[in-house]
Short mmCIF file of C-alpha atoms in Angstrom, two decimals:
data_model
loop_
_atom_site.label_atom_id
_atom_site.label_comp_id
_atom_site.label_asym_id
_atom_site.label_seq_id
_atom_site.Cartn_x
_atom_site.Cartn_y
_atom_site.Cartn_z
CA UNK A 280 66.34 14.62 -85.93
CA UNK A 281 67.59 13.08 -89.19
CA UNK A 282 66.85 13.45 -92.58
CA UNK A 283 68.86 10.49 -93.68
CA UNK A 284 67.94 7.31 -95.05
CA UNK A 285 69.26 3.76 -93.55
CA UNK A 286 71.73 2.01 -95.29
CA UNK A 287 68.76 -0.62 -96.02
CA UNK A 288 66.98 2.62 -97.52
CA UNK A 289 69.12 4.10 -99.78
CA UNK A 290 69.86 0.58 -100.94
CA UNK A 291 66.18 0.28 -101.95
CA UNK A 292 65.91 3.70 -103.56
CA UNK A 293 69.02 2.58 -106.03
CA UNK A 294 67.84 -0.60 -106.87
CA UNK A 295 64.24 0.48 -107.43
CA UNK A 296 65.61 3.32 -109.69
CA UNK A 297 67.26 1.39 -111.71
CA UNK A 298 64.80 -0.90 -112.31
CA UNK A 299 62.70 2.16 -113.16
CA UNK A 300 65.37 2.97 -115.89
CA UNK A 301 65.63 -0.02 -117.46
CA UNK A 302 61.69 0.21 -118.38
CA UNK A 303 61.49 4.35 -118.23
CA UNK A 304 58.57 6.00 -119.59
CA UNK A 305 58.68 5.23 -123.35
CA UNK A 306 57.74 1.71 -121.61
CA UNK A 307 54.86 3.02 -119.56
CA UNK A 308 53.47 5.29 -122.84
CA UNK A 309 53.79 2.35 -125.13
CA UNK A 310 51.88 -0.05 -122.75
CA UNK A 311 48.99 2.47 -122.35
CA UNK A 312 48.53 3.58 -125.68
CA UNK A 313 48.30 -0.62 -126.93
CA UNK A 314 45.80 -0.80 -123.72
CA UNK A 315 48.18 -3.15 -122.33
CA UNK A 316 49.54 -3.63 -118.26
CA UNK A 317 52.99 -3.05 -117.40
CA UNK A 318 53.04 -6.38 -116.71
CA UNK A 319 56.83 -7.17 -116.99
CA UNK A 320 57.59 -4.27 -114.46
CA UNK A 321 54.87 -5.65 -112.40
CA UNK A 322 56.68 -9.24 -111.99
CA UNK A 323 59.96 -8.21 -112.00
CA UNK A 324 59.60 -5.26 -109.01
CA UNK A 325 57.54 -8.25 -107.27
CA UNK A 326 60.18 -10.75 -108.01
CA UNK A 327 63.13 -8.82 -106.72
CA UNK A 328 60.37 -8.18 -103.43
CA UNK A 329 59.37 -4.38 -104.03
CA UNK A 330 56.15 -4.82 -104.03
CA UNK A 331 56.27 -6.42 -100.43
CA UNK A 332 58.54 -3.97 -98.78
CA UNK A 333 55.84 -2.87 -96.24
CA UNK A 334 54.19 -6.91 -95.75
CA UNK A 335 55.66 -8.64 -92.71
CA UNK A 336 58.11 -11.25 -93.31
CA UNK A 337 55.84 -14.44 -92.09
CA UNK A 338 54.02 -13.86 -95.15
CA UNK A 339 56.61 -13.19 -97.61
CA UNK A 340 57.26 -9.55 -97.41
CA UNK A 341 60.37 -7.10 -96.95
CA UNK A 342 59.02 -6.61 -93.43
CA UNK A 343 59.37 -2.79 -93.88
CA UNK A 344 56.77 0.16 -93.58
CA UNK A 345 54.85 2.57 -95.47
CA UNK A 346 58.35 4.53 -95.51
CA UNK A 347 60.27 1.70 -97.78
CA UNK A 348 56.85 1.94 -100.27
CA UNK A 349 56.65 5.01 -100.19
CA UNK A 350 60.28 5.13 -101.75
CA UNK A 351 59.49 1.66 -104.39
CA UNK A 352 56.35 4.60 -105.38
CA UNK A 353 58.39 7.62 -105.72
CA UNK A 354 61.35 6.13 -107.45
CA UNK A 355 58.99 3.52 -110.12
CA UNK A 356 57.53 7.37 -110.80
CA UNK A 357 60.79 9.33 -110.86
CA UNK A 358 61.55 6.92 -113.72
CA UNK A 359 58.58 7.69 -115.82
CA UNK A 360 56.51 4.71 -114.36
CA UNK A 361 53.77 5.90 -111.85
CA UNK A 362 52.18 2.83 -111.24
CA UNK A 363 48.80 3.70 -109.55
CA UNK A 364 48.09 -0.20 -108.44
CA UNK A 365 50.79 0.20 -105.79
CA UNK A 366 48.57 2.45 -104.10
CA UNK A 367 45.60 0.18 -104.38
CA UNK A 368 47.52 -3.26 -103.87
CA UNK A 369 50.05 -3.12 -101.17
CA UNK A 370 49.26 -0.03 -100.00
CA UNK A 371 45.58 -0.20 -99.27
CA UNK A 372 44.81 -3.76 -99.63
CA UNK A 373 47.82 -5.43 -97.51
CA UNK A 374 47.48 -2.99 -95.05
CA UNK A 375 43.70 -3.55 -94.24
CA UNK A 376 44.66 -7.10 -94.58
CA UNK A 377 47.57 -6.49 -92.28
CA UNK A 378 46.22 -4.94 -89.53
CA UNK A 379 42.67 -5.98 -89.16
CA UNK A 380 42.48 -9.53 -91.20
CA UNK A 381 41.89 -12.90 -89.91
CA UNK A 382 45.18 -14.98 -89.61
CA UNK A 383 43.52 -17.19 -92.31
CA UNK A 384 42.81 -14.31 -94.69
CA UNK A 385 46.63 -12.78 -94.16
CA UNK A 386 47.71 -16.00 -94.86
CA UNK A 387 45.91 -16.45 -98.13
CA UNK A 388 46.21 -13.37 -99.66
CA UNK A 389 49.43 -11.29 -98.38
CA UNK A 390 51.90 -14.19 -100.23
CA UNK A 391 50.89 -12.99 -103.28
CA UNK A 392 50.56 -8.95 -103.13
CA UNK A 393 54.10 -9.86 -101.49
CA UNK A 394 55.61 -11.03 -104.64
CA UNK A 395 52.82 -9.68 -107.14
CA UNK A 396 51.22 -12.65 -108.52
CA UNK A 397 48.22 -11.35 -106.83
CA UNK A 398 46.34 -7.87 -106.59
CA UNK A 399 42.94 -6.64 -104.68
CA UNK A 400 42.00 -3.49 -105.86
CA UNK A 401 39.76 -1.63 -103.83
CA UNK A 402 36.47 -0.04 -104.27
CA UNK A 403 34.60 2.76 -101.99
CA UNK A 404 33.56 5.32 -104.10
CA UNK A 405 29.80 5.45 -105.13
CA UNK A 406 28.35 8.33 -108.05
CA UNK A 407 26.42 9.81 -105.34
CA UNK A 408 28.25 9.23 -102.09
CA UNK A 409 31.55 9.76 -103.53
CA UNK A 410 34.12 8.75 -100.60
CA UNK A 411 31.42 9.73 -97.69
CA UNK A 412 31.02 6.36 -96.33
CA UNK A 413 28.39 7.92 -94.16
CA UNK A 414 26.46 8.15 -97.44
CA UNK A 415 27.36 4.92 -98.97
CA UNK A 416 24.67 3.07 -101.14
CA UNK A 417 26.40 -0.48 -101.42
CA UNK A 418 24.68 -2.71 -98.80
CA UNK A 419 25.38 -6.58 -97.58
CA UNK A 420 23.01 -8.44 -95.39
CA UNK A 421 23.34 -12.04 -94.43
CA UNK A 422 21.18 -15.02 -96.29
CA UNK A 423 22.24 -17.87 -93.70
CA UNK A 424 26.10 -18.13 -93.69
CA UNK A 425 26.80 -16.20 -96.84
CA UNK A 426 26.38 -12.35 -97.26
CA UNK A 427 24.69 -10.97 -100.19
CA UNK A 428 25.87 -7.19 -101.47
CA UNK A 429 24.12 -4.95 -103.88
CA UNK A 430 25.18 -1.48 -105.08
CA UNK A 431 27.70 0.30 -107.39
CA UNK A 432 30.82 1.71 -107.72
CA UNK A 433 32.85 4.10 -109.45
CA UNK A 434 36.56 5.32 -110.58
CA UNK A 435 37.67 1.74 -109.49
CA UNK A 436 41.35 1.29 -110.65
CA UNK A 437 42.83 -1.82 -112.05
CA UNK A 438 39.40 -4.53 -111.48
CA UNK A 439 40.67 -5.87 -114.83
CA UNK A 440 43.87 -7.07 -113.43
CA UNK A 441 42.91 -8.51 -109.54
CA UNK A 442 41.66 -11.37 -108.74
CA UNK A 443 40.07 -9.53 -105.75
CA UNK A 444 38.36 -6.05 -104.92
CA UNK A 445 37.78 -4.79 -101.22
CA UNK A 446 34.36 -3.72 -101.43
CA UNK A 447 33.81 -0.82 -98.68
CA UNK A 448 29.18 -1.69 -97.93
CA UNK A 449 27.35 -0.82 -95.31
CA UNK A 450 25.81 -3.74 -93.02
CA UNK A 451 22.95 -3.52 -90.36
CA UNK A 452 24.01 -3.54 -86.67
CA UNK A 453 21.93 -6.00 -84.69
CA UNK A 454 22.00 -4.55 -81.82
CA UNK A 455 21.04 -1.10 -83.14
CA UNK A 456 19.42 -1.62 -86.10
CA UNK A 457 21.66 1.16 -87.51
CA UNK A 458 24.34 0.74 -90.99
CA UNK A 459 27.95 0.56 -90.34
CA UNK A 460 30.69 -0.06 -92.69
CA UNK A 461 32.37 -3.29 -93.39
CA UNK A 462 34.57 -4.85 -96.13
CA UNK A 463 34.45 -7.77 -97.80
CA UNK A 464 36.98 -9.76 -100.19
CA UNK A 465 35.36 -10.21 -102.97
CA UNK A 466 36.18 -12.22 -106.51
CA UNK A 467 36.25 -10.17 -109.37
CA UNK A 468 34.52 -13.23 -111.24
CA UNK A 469 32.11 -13.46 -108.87
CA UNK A 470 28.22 -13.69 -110.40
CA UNK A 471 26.51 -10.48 -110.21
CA UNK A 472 29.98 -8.35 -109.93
CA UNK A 473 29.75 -6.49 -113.47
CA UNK A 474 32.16 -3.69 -114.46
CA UNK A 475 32.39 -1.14 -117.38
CA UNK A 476 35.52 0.35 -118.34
CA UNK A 477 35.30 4.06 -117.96
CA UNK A 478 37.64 5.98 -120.57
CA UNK A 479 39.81 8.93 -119.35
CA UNK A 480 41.64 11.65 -120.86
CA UNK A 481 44.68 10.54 -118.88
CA UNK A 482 47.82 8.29 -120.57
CA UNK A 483 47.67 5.23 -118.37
CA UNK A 484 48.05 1.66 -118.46
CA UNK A 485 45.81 1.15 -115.65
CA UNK A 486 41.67 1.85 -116.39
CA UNK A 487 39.01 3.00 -114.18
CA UNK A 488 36.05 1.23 -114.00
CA UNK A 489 32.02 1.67 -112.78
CA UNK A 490 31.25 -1.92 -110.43
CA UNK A 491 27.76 -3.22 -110.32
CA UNK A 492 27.43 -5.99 -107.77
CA UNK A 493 23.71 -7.11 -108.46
CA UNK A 494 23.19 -9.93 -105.32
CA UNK A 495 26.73 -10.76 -105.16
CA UNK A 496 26.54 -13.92 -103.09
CA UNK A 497 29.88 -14.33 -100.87
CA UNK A 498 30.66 -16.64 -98.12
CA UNK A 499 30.99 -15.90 -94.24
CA UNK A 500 35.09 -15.12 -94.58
CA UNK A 501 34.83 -12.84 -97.61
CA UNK A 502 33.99 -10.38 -94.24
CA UNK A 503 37.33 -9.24 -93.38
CA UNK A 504 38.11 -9.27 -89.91
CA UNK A 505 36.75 -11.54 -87.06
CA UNK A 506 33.53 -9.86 -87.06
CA UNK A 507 31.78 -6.45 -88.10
CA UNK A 508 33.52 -4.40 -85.58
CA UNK A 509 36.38 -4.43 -87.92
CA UNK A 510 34.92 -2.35 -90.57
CA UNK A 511 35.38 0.78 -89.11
CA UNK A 512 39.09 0.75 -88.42
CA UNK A 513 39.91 -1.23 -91.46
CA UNK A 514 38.50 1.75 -93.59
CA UNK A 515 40.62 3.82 -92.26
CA UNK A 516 43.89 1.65 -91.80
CA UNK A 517 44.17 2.31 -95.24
CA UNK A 518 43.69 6.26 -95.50
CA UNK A 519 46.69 7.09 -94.10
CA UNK A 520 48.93 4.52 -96.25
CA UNK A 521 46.99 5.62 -99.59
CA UNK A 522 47.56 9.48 -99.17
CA UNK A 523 51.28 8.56 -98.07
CA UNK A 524 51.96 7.04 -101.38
CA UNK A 525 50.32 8.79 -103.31
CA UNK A 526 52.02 12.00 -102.52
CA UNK A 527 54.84 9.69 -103.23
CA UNK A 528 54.41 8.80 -106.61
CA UNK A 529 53.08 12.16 -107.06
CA UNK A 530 56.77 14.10 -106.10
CA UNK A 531 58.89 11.50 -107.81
CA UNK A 532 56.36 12.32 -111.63
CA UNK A 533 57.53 16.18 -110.31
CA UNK A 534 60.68 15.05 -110.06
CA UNK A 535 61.24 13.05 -113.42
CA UNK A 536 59.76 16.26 -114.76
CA UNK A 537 61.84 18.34 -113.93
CA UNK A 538 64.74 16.55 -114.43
CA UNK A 539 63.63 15.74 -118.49
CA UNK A 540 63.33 19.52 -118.61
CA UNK A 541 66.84 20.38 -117.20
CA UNK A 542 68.26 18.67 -119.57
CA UNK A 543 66.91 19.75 -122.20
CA UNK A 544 67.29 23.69 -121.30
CA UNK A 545 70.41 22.91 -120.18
CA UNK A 546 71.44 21.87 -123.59
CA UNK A 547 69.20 24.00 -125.97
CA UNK A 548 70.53 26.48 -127.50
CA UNK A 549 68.72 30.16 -129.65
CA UNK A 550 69.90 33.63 -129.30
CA UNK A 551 73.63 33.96 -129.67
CA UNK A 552 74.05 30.35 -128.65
CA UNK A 553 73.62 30.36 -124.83
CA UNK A 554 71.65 27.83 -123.62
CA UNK A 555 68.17 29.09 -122.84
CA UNK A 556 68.35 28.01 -118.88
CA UNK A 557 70.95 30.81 -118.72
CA UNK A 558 68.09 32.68 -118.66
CA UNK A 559 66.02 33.26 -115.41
CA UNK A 560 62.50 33.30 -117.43
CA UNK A 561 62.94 29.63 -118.11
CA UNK A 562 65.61 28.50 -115.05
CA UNK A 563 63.44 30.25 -112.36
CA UNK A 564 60.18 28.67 -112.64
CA UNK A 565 62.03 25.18 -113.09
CA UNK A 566 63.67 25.89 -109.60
CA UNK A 567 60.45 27.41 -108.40
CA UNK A 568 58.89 23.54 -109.00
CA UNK A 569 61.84 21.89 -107.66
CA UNK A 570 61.49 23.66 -104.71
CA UNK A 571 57.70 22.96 -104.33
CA UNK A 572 59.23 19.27 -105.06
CA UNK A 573 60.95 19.31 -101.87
CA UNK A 574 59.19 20.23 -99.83
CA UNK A 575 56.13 17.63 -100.55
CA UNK A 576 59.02 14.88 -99.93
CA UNK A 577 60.05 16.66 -96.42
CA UNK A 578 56.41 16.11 -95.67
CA UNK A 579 55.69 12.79 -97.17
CA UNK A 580 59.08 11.29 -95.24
CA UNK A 581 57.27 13.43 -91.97
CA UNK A 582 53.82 11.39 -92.43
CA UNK A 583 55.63 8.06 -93.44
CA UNK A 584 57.41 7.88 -90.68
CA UNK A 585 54.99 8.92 -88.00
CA UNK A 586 52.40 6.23 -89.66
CA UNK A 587 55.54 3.61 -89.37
CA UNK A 588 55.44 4.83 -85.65
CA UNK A 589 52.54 3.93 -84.87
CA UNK A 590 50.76 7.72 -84.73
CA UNK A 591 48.28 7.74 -86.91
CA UNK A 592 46.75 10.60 -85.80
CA UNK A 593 49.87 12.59 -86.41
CA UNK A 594 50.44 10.62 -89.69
CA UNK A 595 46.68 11.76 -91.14
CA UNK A 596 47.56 15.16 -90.67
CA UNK A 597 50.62 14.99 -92.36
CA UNK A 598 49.28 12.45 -94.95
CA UNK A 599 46.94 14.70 -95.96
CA UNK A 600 49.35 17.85 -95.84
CA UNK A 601 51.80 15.52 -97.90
CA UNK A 602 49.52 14.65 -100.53
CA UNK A 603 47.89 18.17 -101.19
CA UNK A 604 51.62 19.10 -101.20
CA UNK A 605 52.71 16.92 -103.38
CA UNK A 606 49.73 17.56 -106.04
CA UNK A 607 50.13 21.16 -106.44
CA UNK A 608 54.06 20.18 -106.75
CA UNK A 609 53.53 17.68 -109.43
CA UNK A 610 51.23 19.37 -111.41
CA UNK A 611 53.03 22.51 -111.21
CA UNK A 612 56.09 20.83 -112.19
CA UNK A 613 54.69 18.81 -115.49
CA UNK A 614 53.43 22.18 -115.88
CA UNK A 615 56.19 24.14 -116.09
CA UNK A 616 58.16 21.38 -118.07
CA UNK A 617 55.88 21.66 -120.72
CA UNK A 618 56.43 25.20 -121.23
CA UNK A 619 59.92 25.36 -120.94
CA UNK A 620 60.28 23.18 -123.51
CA UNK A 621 58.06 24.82 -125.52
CA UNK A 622 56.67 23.30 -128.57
CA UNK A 623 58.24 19.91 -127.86
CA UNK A 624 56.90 19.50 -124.73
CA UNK A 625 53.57 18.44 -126.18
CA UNK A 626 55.49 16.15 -128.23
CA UNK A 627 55.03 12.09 -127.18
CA UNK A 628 59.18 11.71 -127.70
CA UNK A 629 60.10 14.35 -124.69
CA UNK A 630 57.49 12.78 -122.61
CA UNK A 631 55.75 15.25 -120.53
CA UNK A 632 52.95 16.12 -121.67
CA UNK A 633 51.65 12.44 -121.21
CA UNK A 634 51.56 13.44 -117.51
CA UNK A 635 49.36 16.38 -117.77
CA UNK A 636 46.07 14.30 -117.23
CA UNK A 637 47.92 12.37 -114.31
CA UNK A 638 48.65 14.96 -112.31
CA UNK A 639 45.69 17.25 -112.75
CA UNK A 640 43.73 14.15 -111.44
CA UNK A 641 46.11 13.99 -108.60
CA UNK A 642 45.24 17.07 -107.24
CA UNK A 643 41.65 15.29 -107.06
CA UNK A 644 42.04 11.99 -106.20
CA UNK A 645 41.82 9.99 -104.48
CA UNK A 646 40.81 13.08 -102.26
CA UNK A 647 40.49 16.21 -103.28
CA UNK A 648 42.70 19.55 -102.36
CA UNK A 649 39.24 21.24 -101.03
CA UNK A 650 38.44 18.61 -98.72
CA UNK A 651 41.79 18.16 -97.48
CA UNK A 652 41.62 22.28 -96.93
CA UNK A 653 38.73 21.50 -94.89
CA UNK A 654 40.44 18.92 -92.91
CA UNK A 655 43.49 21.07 -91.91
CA UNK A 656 41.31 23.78 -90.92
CA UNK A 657 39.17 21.78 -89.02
CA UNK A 658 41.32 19.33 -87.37
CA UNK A 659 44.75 21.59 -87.15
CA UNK A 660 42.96 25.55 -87.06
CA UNK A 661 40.11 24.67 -84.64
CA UNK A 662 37.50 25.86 -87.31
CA UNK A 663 33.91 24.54 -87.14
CA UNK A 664 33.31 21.85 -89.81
CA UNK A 665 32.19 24.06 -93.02
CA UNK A 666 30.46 20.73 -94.50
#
């Protein structure tokens, strides 16, 4: 057993943080308040290959895992820059493309989430289904060799900047007559795929939008995969990877905060001029959160690298364990920052507060800590499903 990186790893985790640095979170907060994309960090992190860590090298990736994104995730973050789309990009979308794709589909889209001149958001929550694809309302049927899809969509991330969005339907089994899940590539200037931009109390530059596809007319290979049997283990190909990352970029936010508040306590001085971490009201939360830090990145590194394994059984128990770990840690951490600092931590400069919204949304998206709850004790206690 090792907790060490590789040489190749550590390597990644300097370069990405310094790239991180060089933009830091004034960067991030100025983008989002304009309403403007951190475009620059996009193309540089996708020039220099970070975006493509975990994309094979045939089509123009690092040739890495979930382990090496997980790191571009938590580092981008532990600079100030928790850029959600690398969840929904390479992390969902090249995976599913990855592993259940046609040759012809990895070959036309992985290229470009490789090096970021191209990004497929996905979209599988519905307002009444939520994520229960069991429920989903969004359904394609075929109209000779095209499919048609009709339904909505909500809290769909970043549709303003891909060209793409994976859209999770249901589809009627032939030989059953019953709805299963499939997902097709679809443009986001397709005709009858309509969006409205849903505003949230969360300092982003990435927006959330409802979908409306209104007989969305796509052709035969918008289906990913060979054929409908796909759908099913494409959905959940990318589970695992989303959760994985997003615990990720969820302990390195915990982490930046926690560092911006060391150094301030370290240096602040009231009350006979000793700095006010001398005292433990103030220093013992702070290491309280760093170690609730920790841990989530002993658990995400756990999941990562039984998903990079190959066990993704093992890996969606630990996903899951990682990412409800991960955001209790962050919020408790941008919690605690805040209040250590006191009145300047709701100040813009010190740049904490601007994660509050982030990281109370984390500990509900993109599943929530109750349903992971349920999972564990379901799939780890032995308890009878409560739902």
């Amino acid at each position: 057993m090792t907790f060490d990186l590789s040489p190749e790893q550590d390597q990644l985790r300097d370069a990405v943080r310094a790239l991180g640095r060089r933009y830091g979170h004034g960067y991030f907060v100025e983008k989002a308040k304009a309403g403007e994309h951190t475009t620059e960090l996009w193309a540089e992190a996708g020039r220099l290959g970070y975006l493509g860590v975990n994309i094979p090298t045939e089509y123009g990736g690092g040739g890495g895992g979930i382990t090496e994104l997980a790191i571009v995730c938590e580092e981008l973050a532990a600079a100030g820059c928790p850029l959600l789309l690398l969840v929904v990009s390479p992390a969902i979308a090249a995976t599913v493309i990855n592993r259940h794709g046609t040759e012809e589909q990895r070959k036309r889209h992985l290229p470009g989430l490789a090096d970021g001149s191209q990004k497929i958001v996905f979209a599988i929550t519905e307002p009444e289904a939520g994520s229960n694809f069991h429920r989903l309302g969004t359904v394609a049927r075929r109209d000779g060799d095209d499919w048609v899809l009709n339904g909505r969509k909500c809290y769909i991330s970043g549709v303003d900047e891909a060209g793409h969005v994976l859209v999770v339907a249901r589809t009627e089994d032939s030989s059953t007559g019953k709805l299963k899940p499939a997902l097709f590539l679809v443009p986001t200037d397709a005709a009858g795929l309509t969006r409205s931009k849903l505003d949230m109390e969360i300092v982003s530059p990435e927006n959330q939008f409802l979908l409306y596809l209104d007989d969305v007319r796509v052709p035969a290979d918008a289906l990913l995969g060979e054929s409908l049997d796909a759908g099913l283990p494409a959905l959940f190909a990318g589970l695992n990877p989303e959760r994985i990352t997003v615990a990720a970029m969820g302990a390195g936010t915990g982490r930046y905060a926690i560092e911006r508040a060391s150094e301030y306590t370290a240096t602040r001085k009231v009350w006979g001029g000793r700095t006010i971490g001398t005292h433990q009201g103030v220093s013992h939360p702070l290491a309280h959160a760093a170690v609730q830090v920790e841990l989530a990145r002993l658990m995400i590194q756990k999941a990562a690298t039984l998903y990079d394994a190959g066990r993704d059984l093992e890996a969606g128990v630990s996903g899951n364990m990682a990412k409800y770990a991960a955001g209790e840690a962050a919020a408790l951490a941008v919690d605690t920052a805040v209040q250590v600092l006191g009145g300047a931590g709701m100040t813009t400069e010190y740049g904490v507060a601007t994660l509050l919204g982030a990281v109370r949304a984390g500990r509900i998206a993109p599943v929530s800590r109750e349903m992971i709850l349920n999972f564990v004790a379901q799939h780890v206690l032995g308890q009878d499903k409560s739902y």
